XYZ file of C-alpha atoms in Angstrom:
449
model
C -8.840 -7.189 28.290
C -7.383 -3.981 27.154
C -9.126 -2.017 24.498
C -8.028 1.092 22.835
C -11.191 2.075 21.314
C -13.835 1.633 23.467
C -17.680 1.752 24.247
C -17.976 5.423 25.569
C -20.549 4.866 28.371
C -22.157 7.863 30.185
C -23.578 7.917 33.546
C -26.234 10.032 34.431
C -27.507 10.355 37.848
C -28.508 13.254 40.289
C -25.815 13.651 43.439
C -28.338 12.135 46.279
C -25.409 11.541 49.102
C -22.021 10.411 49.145
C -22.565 6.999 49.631
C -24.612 7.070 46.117
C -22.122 9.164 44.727
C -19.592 6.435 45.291
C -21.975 3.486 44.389
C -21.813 5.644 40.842
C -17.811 5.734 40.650
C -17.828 2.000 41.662
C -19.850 1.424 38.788
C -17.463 3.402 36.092
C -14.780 1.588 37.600
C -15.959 -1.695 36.874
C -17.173 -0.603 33.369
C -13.683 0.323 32.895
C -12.276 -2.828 34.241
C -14.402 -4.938 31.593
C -13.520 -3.063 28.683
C -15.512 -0.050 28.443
C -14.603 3.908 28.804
C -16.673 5.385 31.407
C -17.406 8.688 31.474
C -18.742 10.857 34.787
C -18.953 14.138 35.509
C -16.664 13.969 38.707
C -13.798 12.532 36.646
C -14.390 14.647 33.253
C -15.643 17.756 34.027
C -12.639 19.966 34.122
C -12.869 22.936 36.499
C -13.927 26.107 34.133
C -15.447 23.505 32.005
C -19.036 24.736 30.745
C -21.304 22.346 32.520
C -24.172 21.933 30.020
C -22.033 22.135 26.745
C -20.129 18.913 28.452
C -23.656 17.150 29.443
C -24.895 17.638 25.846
C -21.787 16.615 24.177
C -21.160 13.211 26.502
C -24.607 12.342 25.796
C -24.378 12.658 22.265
C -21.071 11.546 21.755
C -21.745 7.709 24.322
C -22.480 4.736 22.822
C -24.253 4.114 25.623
C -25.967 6.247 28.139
C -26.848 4.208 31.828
C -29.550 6.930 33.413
C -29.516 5.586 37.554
C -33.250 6.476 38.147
C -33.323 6.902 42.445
C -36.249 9.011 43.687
C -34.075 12.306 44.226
C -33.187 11.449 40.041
C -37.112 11.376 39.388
C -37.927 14.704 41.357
C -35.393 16.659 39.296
C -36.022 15.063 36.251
C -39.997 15.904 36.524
C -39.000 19.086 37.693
C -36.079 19.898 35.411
C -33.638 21.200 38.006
C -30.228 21.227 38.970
C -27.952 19.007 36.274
C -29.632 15.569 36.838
C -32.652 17.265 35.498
C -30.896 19.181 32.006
C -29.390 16.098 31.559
C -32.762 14.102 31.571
C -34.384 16.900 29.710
C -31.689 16.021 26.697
C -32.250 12.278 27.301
C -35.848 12.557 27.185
C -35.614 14.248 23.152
C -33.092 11.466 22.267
C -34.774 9.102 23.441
C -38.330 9.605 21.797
C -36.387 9.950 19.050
C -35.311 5.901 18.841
C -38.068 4.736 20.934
C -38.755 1.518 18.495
C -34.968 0.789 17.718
C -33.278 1.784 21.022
C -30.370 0.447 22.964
C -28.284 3.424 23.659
C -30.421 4.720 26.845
C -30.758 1.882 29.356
C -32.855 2.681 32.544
C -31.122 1.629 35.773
C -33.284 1.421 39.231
C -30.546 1.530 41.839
C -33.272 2.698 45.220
C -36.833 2.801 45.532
C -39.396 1.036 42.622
C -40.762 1.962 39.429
C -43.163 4.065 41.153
C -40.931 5.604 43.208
C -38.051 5.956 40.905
C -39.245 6.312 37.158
C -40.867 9.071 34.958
C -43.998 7.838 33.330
C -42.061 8.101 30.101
C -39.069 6.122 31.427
C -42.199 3.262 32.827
C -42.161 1.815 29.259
C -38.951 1.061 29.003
C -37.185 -2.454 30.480
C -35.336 -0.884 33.454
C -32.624 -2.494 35.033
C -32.823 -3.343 38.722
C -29.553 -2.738 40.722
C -31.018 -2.270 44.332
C -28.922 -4.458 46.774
C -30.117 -7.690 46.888
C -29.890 -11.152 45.715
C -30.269 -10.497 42.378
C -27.920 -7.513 41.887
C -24.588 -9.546 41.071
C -26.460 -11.397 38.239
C -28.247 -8.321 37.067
C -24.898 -6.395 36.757
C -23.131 -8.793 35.242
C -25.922 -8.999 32.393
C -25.860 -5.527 32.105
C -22.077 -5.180 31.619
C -22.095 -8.045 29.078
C -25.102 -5.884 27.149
C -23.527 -2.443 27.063
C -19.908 -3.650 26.319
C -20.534 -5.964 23.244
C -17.811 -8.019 24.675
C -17.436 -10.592 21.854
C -17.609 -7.416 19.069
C -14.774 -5.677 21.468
C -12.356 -8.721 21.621
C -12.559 -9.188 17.850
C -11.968 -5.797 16.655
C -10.119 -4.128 19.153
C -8.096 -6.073 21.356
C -7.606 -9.879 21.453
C -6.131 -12.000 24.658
C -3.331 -13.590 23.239
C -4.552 -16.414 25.021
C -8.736 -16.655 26.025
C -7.766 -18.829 28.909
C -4.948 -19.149 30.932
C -2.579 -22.418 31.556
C -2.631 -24.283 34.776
C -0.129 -22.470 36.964
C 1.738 -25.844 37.827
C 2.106 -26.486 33.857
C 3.348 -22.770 33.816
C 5.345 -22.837 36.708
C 7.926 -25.705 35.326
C 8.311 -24.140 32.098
C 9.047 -20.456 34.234
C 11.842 -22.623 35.915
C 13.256 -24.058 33.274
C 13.793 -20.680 31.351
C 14.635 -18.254 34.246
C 17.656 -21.263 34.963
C 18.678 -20.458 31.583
C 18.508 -16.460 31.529
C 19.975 -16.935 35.488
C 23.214 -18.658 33.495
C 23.471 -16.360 30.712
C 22.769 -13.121 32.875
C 24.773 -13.932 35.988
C 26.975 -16.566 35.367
C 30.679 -16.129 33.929
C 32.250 -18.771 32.010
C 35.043 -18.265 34.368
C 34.308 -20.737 37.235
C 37.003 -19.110 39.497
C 34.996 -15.768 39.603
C 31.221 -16.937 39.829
C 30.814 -16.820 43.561
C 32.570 -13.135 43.528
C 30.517 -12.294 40.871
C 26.992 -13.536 42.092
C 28.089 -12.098 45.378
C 28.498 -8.668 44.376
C 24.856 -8.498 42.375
C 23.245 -9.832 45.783
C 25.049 -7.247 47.554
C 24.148 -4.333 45.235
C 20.063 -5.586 45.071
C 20.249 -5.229 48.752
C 21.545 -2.316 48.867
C 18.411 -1.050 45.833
C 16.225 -2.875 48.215
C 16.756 -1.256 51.326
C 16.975 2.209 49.862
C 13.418 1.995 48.101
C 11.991 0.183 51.056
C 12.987 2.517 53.581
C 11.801 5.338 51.768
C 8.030 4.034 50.991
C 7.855 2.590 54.820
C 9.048 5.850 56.183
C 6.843 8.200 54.030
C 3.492 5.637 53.809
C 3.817 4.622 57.591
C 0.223 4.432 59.687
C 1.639 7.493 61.991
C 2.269 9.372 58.567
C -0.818 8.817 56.559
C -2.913 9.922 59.456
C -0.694 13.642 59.713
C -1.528 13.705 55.948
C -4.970 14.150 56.551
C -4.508 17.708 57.588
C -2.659 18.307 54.078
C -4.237 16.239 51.467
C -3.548 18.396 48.514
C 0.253 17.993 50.071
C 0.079 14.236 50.297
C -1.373 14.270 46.109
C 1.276 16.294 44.802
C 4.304 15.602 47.222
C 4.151 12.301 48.212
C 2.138 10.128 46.257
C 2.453 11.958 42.832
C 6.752 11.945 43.552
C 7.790 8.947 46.099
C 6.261 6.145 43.665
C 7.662 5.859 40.485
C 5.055 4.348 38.539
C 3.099 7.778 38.977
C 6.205 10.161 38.863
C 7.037 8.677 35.808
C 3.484 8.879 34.452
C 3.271 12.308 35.226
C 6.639 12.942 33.177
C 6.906 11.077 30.611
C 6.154 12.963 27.188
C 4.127 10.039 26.005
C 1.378 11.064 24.156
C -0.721 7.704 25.088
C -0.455 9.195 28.803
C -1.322 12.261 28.265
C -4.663 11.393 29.677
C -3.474 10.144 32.637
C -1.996 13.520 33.718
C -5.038 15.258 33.058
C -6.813 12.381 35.148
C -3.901 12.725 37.453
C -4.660 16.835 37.921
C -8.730 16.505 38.337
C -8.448 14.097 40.425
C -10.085 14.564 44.100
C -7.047 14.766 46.660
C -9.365 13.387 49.669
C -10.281 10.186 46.875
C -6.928 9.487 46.391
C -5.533 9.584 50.204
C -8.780 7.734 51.074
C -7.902 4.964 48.499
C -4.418 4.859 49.718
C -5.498 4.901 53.368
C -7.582 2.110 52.261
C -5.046 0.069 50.665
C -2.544 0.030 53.056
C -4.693 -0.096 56.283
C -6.138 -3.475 54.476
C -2.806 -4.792 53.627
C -0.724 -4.040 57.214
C -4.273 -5.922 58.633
C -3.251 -8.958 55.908
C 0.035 -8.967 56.517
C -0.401 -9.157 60.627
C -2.018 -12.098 60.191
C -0.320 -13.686 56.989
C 2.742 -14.666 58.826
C 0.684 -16.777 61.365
C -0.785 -18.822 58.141
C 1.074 -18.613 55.011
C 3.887 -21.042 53.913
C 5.585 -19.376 51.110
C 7.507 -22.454 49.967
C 4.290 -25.039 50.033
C 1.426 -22.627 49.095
C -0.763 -25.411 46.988
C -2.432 -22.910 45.534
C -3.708 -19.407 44.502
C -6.524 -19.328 47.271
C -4.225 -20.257 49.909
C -2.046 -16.829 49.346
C -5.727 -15.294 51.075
C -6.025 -11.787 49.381
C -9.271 -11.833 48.281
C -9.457 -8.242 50.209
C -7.563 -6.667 47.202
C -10.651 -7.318 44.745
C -12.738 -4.867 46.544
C -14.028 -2.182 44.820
C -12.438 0.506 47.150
C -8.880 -0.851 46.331
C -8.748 0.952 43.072
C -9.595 4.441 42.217
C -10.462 5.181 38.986
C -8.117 6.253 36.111
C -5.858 7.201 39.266
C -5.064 3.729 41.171
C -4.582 0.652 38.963
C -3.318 -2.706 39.510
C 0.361 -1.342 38.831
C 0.304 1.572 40.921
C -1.404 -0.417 43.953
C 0.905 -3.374 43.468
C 4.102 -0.530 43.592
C 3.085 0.513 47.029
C 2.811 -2.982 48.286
C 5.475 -4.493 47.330
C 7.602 -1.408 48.340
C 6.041 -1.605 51.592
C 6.061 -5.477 52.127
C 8.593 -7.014 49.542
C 8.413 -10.294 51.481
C 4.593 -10.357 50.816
C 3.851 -8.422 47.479
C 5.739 -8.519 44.202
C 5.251 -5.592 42.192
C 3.670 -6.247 38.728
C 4.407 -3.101 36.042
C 5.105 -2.959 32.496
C 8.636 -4.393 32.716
C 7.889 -7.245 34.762
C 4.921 -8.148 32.510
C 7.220 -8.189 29.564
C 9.808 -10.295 31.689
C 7.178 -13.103 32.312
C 6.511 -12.965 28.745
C 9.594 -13.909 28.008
C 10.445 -16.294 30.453
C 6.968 -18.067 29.690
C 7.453 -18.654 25.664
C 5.100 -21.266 25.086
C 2.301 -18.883 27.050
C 1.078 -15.714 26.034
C -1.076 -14.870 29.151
C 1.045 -11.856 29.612
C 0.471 -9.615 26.692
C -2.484 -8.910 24.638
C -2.945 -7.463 20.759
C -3.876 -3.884 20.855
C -5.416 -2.675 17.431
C -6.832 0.611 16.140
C -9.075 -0.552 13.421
C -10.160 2.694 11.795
C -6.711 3.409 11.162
C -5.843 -0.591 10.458
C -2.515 -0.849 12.808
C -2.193 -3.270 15.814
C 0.842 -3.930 18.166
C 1.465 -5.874 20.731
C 1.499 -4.942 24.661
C 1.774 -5.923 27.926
C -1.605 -7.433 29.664
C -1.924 -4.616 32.416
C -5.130 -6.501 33.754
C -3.630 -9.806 34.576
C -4.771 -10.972 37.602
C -2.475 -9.941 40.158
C -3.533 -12.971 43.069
C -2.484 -15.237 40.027
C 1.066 -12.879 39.601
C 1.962 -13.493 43.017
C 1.263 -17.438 43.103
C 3.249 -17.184 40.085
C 5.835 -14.501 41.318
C 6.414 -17.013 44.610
C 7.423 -19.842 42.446
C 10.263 -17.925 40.646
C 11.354 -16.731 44.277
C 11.585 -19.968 45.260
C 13.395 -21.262 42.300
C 16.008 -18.127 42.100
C 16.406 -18.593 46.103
C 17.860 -22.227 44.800
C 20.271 -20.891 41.774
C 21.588 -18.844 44.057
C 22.347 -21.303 46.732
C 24.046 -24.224 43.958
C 26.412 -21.065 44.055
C 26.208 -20.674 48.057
C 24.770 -17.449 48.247
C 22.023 -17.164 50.563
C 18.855 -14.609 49.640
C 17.821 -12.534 52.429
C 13.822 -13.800 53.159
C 12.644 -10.384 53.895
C 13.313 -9.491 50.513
C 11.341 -12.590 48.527
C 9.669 -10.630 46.028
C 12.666 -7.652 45.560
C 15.033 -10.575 44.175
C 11.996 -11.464 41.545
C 11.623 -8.117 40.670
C 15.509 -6.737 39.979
C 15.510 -10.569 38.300
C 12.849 -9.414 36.006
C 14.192 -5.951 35.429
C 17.568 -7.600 34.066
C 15.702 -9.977 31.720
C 13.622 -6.920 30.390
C 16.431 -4.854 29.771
C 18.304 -7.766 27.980
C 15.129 -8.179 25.547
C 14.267 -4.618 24.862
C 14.812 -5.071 21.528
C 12.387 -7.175 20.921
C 9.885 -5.648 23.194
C 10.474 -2.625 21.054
C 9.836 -4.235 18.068
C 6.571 -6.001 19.176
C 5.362 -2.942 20.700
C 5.667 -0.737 17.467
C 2.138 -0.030 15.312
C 2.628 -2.072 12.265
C -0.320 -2.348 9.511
C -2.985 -4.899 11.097
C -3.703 -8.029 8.514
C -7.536 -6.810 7.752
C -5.835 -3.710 6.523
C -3.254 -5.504 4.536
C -6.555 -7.441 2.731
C -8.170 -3.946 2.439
C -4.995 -2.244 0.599
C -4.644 -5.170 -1.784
């Protein structure tokens, strides 16, 4: 679900180790994930940014402050030291303040007990327990359902344009049947004569794309090269990963004012988080892909589970407000074409478009105070579903091709989908443009008249 104004959710919590310290970003990342805006002080605390001014205003300013009570949190909350403790020292005043009507300050045990954990004043509140254990999945999942209002946040700010999506078989046939007809109208000349000539010199030129952006991620993201780029992280931020992947080059250019906080994500962000997180990823993946070709059957997977990537749903697979689905997918796919299709903006809107009848790929953004709404592509669609999905059109362009006796290079599965998708984009761009413009929402049409 994407949401453009959302539940502003602070997280307080006192810097006990780095393992904590991650457990904290994990959680902000899966706030963000399920609708909400997270807000931390590692990610929004710009350097030369006055630390107490920005404590006082996030509090004020959250919908919803989470305070993760550990018993380093309740020494320096007792004692009123270091930030952890200013911080509770605000939340405290607040707090009394609403102490009958309150749901704005929830109380979050993540080590130790009540005892341990809690001020006496925080005792008579119902905490939240998110220590490891059985009942910590559950727990979270409440909690996230609580603070997010999720049924207030898909009817005024963002609706699925579907609230479940179709069987993928049902889907799949009607994906075939239209890319056959945008593979005729795109490809195909009337002129019989020249149709082999013609589809032979578009494979040609894809390979050639192909190779060239291939060779350049594989050579620059190899294992031999990430590990040098641990001696120069702030060199692998801003030269290699901020320039050799075009999703985040062309964040970091564009002039679009809806990006704009990207770039300043982009430029606090920790250089060591983002190698790590890339490290991750593709340490993961060459693992996957190792043993992938020992078990996977491209042309008679039965179904999502049997593509095995469970591994990418792990929390350190993303990096928040940095490393997103589109991003991640980018380096895959560039990396492994065969294995990973890459799943941005434009392919999105191609899959739109080649599914009619289903509108599992783009979602209604709205801005109620202001009464507009537009439509956009669903960047949170579930990207072990895109590749099922993504296979399935390989398979069927692999067979348009060869009525035509042109044979697709293997290696490339995914490339082929992608440069496919590109050309179906670019011939609908005016009506992406048109369905991606603000235009006055219907409540506000009611309200004018």
């Amino acid at each position: 679900m994407v949401a453009v104004e959302k539940r502003k959710v602070f997280i307080s919590y006192s810097w006990d180790d780095l393992a904590h310290q991650k457990w904290v970003l994990s959680l902000a990342d899966q706030i963000n994930k399920a609708g909400g805006d997270s807000i931390v002080d590692r990610t929004h605390l710009k350097y030369g940014g006055h630390i107490k001014s920005f404590m006082i205003k996030s509090i004020t300013d959250a919908d919803i402050v989470l305070i993760i009570l550990t018993p380093n949190y309740k020494r320096k909350a007792e004692s009123l030291s270091g930030g952890a403790g200013y911080e509770y020292n605000i939340i405290n005043d607040e707090l009394f303040k609403l102490i009958q009507t309150n749901e704005k300050f929830i109380p979050i045990i993540r080590s130790g007990n009540i005892e341990e954990s809690t001020t006496a004043f925080l005792r008579g509140f119902n905490c939240v327990n998110l220590v490891d254990g059985e009942s910590y999945e559950d727990n979270l999942k409440e909690l996230l359902t609580q603070i997010l209002n999720t049924n207030e946040l898909e009817s005024n700010n963002t609706k699925s344009m579907e609230t479940e999506y179709k069987s993928v078989d049902v889907l799949s046939k009607e994906m075939l049947l239209k890319a056959s007809h945008y593979f005729q109208k795109l490809f195909v000349p009337e002129e019989s004569a020249f149709i082999k000539a013609k589809l032979q010199s578009t494979v040609q030129g894809w390979d050639e794309q192909i190779e060239k952006y291939t060779s350049q991620v594989i050579q620059k993201f190899s294992p031999q090269k990430m590990q040098t780029y641990e001696s120069y992280l702030e060199d692998f931020k801003n030269n290699i990963f901020a320039k050799e992947l075009w999703t985040v080059s062309a964040a970091l250019r564009t002039r679009d004012p809806e990006l704009a906080r990207y770039k300043g994500d982009y430029r606090d962000a920790d250089a060591e988080e983002i190698y790590d997180t890339v490290n991750g990823i593709m340490n993961a993946t060459h693992k996957y892909v190792s043993k992938a070709g020992s078990f996977l059957d491209y042309k008679n997977l039965k179904s999502i589970a049997d593509l095995g990537v469970e591994y990418l749903n792990n929390d350190e697979m993303f990096m928040n407000r940095v490393i997103g689905f589109g991003i991640r997918s980018e380096i895959l796919h560039r990396y492994y074409p065969m294995h990973f299709p890459i799943m941005t903006q434009k392919n999105l809107w191609a899959m739109y478009f080649l599914c009619e009848s289903s509108n599992e790929f783009i979602t209604v953004e709205q801005k109620t105070r202001k009464g507009i709404m537009r439509v956009s592509h669903n960047w949170q669609y579930p990207y072990d579903r895109f590749i099922f999905l993504m296979n399935v059109l390989s398979i069927g362009l692999e067979k348009l091709f060869a009525k035509h006796g042109i044979k697709l290079n293997p290696l490339y599965r995914f490339a082929y989908v992608n440069l496919f998708q590109y050309e179906i984009h670019d011939h609908q761009i005016d009506d992406i443009r048109l369905l991606h413009e603000w235009v006055e929402s219907e409540r506000n049409g009611r309200n004018a008249k």
